[in-house]
Short mmCIF file of N, CA and C in Angstrom, two decimals:
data_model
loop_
_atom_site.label_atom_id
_atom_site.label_comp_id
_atom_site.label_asym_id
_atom_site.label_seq_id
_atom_site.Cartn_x
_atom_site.Cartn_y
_atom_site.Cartn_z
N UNK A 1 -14.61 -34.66 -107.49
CA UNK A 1 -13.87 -33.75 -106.63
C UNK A 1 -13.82 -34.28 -105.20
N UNK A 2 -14.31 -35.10 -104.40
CA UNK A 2 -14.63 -35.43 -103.31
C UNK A 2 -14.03 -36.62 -103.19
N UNK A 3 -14.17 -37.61 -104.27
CA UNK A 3 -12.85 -38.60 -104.45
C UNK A 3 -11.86 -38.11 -103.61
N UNK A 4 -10.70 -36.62 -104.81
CA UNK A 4 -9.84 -36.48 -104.63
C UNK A 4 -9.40 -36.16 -103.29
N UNK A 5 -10.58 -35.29 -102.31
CA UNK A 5 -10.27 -34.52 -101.12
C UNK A 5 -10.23 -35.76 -100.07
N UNK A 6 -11.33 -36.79 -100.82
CA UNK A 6 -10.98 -38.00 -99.81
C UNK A 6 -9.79 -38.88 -99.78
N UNK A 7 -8.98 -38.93 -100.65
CA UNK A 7 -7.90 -39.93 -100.93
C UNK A 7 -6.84 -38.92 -100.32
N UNK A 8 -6.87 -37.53 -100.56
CA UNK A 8 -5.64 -36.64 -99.85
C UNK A 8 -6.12 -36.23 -98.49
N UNK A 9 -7.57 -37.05 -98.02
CA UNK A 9 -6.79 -36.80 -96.49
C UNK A 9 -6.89 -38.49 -96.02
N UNK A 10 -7.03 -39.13 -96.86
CA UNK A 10 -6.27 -40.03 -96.01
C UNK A 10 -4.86 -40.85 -96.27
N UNK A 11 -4.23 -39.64 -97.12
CA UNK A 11 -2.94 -39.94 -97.13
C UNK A 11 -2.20 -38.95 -96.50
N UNK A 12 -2.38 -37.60 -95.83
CA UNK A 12 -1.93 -37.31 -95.22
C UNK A 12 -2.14 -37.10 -93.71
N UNK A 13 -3.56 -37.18 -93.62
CA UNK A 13 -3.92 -37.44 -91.95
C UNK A 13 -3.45 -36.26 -91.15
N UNK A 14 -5.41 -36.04 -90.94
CA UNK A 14 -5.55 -34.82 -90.49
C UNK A 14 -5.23 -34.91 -89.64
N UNK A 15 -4.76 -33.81 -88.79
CA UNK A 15 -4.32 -33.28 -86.83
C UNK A 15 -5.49 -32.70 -86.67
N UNK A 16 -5.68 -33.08 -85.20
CA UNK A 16 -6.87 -32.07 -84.33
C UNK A 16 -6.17 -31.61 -83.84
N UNK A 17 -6.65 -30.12 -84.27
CA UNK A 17 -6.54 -28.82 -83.60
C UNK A 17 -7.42 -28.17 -82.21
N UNK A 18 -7.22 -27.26 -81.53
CA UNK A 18 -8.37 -26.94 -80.81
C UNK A 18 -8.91 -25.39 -82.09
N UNK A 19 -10.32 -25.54 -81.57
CA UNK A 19 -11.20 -24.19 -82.63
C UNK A 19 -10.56 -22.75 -82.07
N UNK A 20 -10.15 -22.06 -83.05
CA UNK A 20 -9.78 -20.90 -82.71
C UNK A 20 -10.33 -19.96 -83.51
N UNK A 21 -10.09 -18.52 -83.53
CA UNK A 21 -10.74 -17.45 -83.89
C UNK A 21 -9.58 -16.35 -84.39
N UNK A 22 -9.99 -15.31 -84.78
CA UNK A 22 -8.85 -13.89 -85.05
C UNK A 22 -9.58 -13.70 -83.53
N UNK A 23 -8.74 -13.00 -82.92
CA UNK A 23 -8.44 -12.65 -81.09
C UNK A 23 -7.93 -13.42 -80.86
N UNK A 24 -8.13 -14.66 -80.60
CA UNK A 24 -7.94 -15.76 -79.54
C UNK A 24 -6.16 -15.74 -79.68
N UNK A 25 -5.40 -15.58 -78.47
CA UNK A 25 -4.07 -16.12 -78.07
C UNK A 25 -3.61 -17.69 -78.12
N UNK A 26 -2.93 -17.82 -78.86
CA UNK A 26 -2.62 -18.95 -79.42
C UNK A 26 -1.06 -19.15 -79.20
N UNK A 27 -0.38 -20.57 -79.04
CA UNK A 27 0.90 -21.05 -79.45
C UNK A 27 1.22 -22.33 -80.23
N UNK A 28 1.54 -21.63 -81.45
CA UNK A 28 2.01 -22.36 -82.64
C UNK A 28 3.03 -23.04 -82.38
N UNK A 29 3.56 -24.87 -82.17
CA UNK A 29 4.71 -25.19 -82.05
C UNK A 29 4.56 -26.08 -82.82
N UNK A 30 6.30 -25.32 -83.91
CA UNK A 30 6.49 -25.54 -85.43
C UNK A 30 7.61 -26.22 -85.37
N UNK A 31 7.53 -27.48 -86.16
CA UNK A 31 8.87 -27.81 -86.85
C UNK A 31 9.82 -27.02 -87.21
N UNK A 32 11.58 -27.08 -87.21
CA UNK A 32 12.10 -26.33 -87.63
C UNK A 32 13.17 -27.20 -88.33
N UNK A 33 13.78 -27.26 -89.74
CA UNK A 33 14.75 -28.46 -90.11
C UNK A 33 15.69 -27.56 -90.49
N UNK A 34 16.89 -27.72 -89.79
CA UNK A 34 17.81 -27.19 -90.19
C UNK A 34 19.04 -28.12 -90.58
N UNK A 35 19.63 -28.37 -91.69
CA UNK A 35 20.69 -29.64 -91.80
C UNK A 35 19.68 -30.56 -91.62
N UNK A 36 20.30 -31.31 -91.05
CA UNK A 36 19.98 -32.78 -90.91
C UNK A 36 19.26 -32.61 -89.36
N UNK A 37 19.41 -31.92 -89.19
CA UNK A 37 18.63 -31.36 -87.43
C UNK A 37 17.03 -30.92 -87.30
N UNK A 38 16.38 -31.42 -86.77
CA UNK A 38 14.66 -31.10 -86.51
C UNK A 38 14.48 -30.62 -85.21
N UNK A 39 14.01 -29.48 -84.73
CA UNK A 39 13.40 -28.98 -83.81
C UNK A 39 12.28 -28.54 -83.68
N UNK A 40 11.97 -28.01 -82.41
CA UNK A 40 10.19 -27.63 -82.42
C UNK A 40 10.98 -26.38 -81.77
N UNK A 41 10.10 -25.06 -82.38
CA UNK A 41 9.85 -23.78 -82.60
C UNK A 41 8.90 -23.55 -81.95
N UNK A 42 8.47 -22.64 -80.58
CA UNK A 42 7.14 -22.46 -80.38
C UNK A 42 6.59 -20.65 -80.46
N UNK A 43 5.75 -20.35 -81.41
CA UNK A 43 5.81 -18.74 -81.49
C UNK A 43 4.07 -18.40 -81.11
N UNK A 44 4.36 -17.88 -79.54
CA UNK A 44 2.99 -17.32 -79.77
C UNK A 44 2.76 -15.80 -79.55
N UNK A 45 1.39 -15.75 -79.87
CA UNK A 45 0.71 -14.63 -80.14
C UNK A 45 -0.61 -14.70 -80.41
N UNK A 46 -1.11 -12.90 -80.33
CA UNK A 46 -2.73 -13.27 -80.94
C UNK A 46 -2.97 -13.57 -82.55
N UNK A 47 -3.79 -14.42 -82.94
CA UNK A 47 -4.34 -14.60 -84.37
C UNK A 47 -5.16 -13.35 -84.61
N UNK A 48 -4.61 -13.05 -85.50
CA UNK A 48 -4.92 -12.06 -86.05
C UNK A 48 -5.40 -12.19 -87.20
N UNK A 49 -5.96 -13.02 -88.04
CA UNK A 49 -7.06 -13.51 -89.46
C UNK A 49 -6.49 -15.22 -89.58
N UNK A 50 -7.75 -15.73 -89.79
CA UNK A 50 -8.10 -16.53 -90.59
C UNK A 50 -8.43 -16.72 -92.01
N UNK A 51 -8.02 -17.22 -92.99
CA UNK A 51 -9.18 -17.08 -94.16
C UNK A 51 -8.51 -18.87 -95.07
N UNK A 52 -9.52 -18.60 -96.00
CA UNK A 52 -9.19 -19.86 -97.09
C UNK A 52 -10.40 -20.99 -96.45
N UNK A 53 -10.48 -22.20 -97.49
CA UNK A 53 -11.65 -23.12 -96.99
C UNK A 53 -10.42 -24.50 -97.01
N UNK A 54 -10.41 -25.59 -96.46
CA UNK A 54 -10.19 -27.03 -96.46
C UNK A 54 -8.86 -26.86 -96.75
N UNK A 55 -7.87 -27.65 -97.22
CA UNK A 55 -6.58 -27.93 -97.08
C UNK A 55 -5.63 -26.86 -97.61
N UNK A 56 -6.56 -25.39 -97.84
CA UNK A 56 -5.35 -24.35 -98.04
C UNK A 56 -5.86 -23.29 -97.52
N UNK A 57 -6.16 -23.48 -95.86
CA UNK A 57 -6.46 -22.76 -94.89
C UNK A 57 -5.70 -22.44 -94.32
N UNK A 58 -5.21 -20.94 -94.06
CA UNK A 58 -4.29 -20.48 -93.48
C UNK A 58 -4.54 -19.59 -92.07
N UNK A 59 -3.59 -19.09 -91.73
CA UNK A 59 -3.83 -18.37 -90.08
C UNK A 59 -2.57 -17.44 -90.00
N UNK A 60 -2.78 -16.13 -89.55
CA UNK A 60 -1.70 -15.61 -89.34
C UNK A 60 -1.60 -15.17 -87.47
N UNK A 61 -0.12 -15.15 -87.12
CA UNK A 61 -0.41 -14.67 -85.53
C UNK A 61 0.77 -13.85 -85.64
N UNK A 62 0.57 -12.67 -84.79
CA UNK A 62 1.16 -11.55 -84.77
C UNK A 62 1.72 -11.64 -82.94
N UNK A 63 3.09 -10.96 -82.95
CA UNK A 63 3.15 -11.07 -81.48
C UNK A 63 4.30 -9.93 -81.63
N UNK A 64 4.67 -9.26 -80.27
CA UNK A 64 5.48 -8.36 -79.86
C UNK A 64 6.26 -8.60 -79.67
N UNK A 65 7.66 -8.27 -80.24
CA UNK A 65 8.82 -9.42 -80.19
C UNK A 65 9.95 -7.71 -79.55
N UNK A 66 10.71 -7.75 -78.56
CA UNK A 66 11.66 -6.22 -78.06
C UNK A 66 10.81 -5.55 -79.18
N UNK A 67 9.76 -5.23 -78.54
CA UNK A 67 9.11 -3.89 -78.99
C UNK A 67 9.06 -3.31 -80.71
N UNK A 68 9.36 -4.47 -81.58
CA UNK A 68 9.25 -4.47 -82.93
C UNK A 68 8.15 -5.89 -82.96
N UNK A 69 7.04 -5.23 -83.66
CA UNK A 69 6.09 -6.28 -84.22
C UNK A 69 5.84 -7.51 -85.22
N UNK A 70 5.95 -8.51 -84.74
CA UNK A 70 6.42 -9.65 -86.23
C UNK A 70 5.22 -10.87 -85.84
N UNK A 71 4.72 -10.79 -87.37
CA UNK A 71 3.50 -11.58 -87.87
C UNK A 71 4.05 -13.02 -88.59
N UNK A 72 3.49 -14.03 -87.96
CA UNK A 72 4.16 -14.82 -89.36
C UNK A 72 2.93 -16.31 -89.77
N UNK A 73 2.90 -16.52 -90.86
CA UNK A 73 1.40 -16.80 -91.69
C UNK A 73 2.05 -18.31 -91.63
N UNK A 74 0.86 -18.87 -91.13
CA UNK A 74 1.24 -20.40 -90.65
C UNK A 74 -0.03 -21.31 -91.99
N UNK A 75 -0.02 -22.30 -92.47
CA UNK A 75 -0.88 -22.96 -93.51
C UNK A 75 -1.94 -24.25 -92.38
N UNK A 76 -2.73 -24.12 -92.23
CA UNK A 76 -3.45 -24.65 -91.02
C UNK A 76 -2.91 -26.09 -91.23
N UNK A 77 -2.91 -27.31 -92.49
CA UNK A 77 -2.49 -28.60 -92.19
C UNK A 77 -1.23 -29.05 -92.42
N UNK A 78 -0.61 -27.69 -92.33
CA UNK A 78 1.19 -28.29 -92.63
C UNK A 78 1.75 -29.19 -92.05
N UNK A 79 2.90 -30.09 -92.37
CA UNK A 79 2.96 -31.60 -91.72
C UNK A 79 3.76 -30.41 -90.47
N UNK A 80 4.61 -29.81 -91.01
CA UNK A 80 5.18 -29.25 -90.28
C UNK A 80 5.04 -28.62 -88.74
N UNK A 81 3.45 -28.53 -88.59
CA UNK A 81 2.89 -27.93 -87.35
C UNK A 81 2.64 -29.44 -86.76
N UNK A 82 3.37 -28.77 -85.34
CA UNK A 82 3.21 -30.37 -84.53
C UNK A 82 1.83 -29.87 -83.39
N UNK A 83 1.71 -28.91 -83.05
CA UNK A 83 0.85 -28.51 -82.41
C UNK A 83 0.08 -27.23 -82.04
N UNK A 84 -0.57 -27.00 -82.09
CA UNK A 84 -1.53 -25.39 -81.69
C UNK A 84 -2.14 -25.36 -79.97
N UNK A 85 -1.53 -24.46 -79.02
CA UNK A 85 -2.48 -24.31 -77.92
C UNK A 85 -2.97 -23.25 -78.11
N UNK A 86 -4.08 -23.36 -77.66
CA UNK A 86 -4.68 -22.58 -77.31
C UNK A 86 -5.25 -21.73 -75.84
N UNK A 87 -4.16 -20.67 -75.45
CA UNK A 87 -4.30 -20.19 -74.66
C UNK A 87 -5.11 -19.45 -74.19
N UNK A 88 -5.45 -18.07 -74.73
CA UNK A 88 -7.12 -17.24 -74.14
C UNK A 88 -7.83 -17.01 -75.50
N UNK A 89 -8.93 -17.36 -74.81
CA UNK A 89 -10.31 -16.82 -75.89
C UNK A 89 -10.50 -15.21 -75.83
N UNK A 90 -10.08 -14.46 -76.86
CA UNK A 90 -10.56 -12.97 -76.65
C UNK A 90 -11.67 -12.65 -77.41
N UNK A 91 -12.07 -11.61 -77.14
CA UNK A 91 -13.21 -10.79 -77.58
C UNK A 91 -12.92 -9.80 -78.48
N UNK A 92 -13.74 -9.96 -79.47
CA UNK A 92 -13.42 -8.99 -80.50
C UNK A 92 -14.70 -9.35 -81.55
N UNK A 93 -14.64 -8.07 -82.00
CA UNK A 93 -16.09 -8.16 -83.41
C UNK A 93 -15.56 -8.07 -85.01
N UNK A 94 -14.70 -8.19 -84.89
CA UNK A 94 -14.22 -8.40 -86.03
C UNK A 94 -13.22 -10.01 -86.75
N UNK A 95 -13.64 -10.26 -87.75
CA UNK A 95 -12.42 -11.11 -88.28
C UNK A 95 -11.14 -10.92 -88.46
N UNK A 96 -10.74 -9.85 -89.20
CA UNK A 96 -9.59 -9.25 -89.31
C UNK A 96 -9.37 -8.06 -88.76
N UNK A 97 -8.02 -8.45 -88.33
CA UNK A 97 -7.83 -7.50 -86.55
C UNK A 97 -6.36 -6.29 -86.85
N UNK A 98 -5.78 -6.18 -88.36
CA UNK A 98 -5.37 -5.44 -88.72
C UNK A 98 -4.73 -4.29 -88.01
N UNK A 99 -6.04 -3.63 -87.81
CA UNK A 99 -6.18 -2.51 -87.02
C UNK A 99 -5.23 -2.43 -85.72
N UNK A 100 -4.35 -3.51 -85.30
CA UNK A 100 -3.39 -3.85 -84.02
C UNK A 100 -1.96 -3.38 -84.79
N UNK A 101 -1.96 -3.53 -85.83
CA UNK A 101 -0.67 -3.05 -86.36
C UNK A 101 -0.15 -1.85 -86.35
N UNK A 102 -1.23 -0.76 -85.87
CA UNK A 102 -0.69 0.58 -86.08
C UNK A 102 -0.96 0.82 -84.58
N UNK A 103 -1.13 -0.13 -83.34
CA UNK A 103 -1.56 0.56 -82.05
C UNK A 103 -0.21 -0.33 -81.25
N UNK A 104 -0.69 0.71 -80.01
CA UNK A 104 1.14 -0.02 -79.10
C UNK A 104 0.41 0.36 -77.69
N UNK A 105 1.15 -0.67 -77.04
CA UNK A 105 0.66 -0.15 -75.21
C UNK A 105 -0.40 -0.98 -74.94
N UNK A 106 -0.95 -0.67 -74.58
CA UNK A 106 -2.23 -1.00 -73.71
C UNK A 106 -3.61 -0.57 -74.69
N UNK A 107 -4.03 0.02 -75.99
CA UNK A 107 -4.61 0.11 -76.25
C UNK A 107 -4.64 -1.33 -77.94
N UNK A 108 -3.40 -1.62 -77.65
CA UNK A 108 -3.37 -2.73 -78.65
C UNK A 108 -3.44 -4.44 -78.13
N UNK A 109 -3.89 -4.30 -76.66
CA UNK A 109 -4.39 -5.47 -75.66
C UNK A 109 -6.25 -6.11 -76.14
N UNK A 110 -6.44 -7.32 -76.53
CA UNK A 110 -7.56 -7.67 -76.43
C UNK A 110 -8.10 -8.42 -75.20
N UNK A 111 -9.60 -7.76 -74.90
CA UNK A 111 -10.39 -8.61 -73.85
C UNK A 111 -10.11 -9.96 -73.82
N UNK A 112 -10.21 -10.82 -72.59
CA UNK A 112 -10.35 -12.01 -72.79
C UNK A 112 -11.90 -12.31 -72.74
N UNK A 113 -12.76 -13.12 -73.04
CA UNK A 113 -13.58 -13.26 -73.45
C UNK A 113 -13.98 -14.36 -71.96
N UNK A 114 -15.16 -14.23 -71.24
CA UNK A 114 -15.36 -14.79 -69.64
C UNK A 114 -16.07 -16.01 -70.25
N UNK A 115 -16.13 -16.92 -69.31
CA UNK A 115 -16.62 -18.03 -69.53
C UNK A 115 -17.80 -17.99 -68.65
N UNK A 116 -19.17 -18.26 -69.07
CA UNK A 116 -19.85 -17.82 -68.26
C UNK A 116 -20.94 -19.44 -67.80
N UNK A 117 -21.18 -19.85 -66.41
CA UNK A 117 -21.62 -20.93 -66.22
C UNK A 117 -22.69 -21.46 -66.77
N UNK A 118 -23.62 -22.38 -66.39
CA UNK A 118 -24.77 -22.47 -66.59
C UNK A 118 -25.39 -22.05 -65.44
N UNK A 119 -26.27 -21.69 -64.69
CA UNK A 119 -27.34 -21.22 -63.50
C UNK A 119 -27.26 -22.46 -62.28
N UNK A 120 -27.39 -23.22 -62.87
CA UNK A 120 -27.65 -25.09 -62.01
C UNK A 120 -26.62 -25.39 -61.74
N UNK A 121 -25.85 -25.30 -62.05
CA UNK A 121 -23.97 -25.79 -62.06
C UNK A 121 -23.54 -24.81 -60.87
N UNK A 122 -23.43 -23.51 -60.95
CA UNK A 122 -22.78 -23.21 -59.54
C UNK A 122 -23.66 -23.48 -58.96
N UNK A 123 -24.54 -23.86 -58.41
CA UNK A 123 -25.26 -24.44 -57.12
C UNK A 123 -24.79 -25.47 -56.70
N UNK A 124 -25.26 -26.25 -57.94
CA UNK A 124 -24.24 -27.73 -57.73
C UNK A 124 -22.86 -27.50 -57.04
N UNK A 125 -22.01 -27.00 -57.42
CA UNK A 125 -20.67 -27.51 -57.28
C UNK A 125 -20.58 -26.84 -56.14
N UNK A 126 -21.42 -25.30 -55.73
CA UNK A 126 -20.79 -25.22 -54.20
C UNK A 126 -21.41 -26.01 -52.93
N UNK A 127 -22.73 -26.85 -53.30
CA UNK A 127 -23.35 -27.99 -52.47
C UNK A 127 -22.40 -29.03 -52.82
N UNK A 128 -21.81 -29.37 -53.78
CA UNK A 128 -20.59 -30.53 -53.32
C UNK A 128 -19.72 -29.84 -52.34
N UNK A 129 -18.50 -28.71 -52.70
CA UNK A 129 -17.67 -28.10 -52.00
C UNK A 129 -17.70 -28.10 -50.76
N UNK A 130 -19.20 -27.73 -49.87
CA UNK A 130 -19.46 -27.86 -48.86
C UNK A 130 -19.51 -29.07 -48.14
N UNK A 131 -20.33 -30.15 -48.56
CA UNK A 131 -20.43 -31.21 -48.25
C UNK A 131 -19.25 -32.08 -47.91
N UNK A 132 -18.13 -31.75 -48.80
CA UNK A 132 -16.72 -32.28 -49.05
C UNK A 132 -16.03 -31.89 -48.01
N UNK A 133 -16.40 -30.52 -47.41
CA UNK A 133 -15.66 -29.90 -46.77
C UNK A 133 -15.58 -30.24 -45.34
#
């Protein structure tokens, strides 16, 4: 079995992604082939579940489109995905975030999640700042 997972990724060759989560705000920019025509599609929103293990790992992201809600389920190594940003880290205790589908306004907004320093580091950097200054 490990053969096989090894020979299919190195015939299709994995993309690095950045690590994301259900919360985290994300933008998916997708291939689009229409005719003989290829474009990049970019749809973001928050991820709203993860699930599946290794090459049939999927992700769905949900976003507010004129005030009608539209989800759409992306396959994590599709050739098709040219890229994932990753915009804010949110906060949330759950995996599946569901529960956004039936809320609107301001109560269907997730925390962003703070980045918090190390103790030694802001010292540091405002004794450079100064010094610089």
């Amino acid at each position: 079995m490990e053969a096989l997972a090894f020979v299919h990724e190195q015939l299709t060759g994995k993309k690095e992604f950045p690590k994301f989560k259900a919360g985290d705000n994300i933008t998916v920019n997708y291939k689009i082939i229409e005719g003989n025509k290829e474009r990049i599609q970019s749809f973001k929103g928050d991820c709203i579940k993860r699930q599946g293990r290794g090459f049939t790992q999927t992700f769905t992201v949900r976003k507010v489109s004129d005030g009608v809600g539209v989800e759409r389920l992306f396959p994590l190594f599709s050739p098709n995905i040219e890229s994932i940003v990753l915009n804010k880290v949110g906060r949330v205790r759950r995996a599946k975030l569901f529960y956004l589908r039936e809320r609107s306004g301001k109560s269907a907004r997730i925390k962003e999640k703070k980045q918090i320093q190390a103790q030694g580091e802001g010292k540091k950097a405002k004794a450079a700042a100064k010094t610089t200054a």
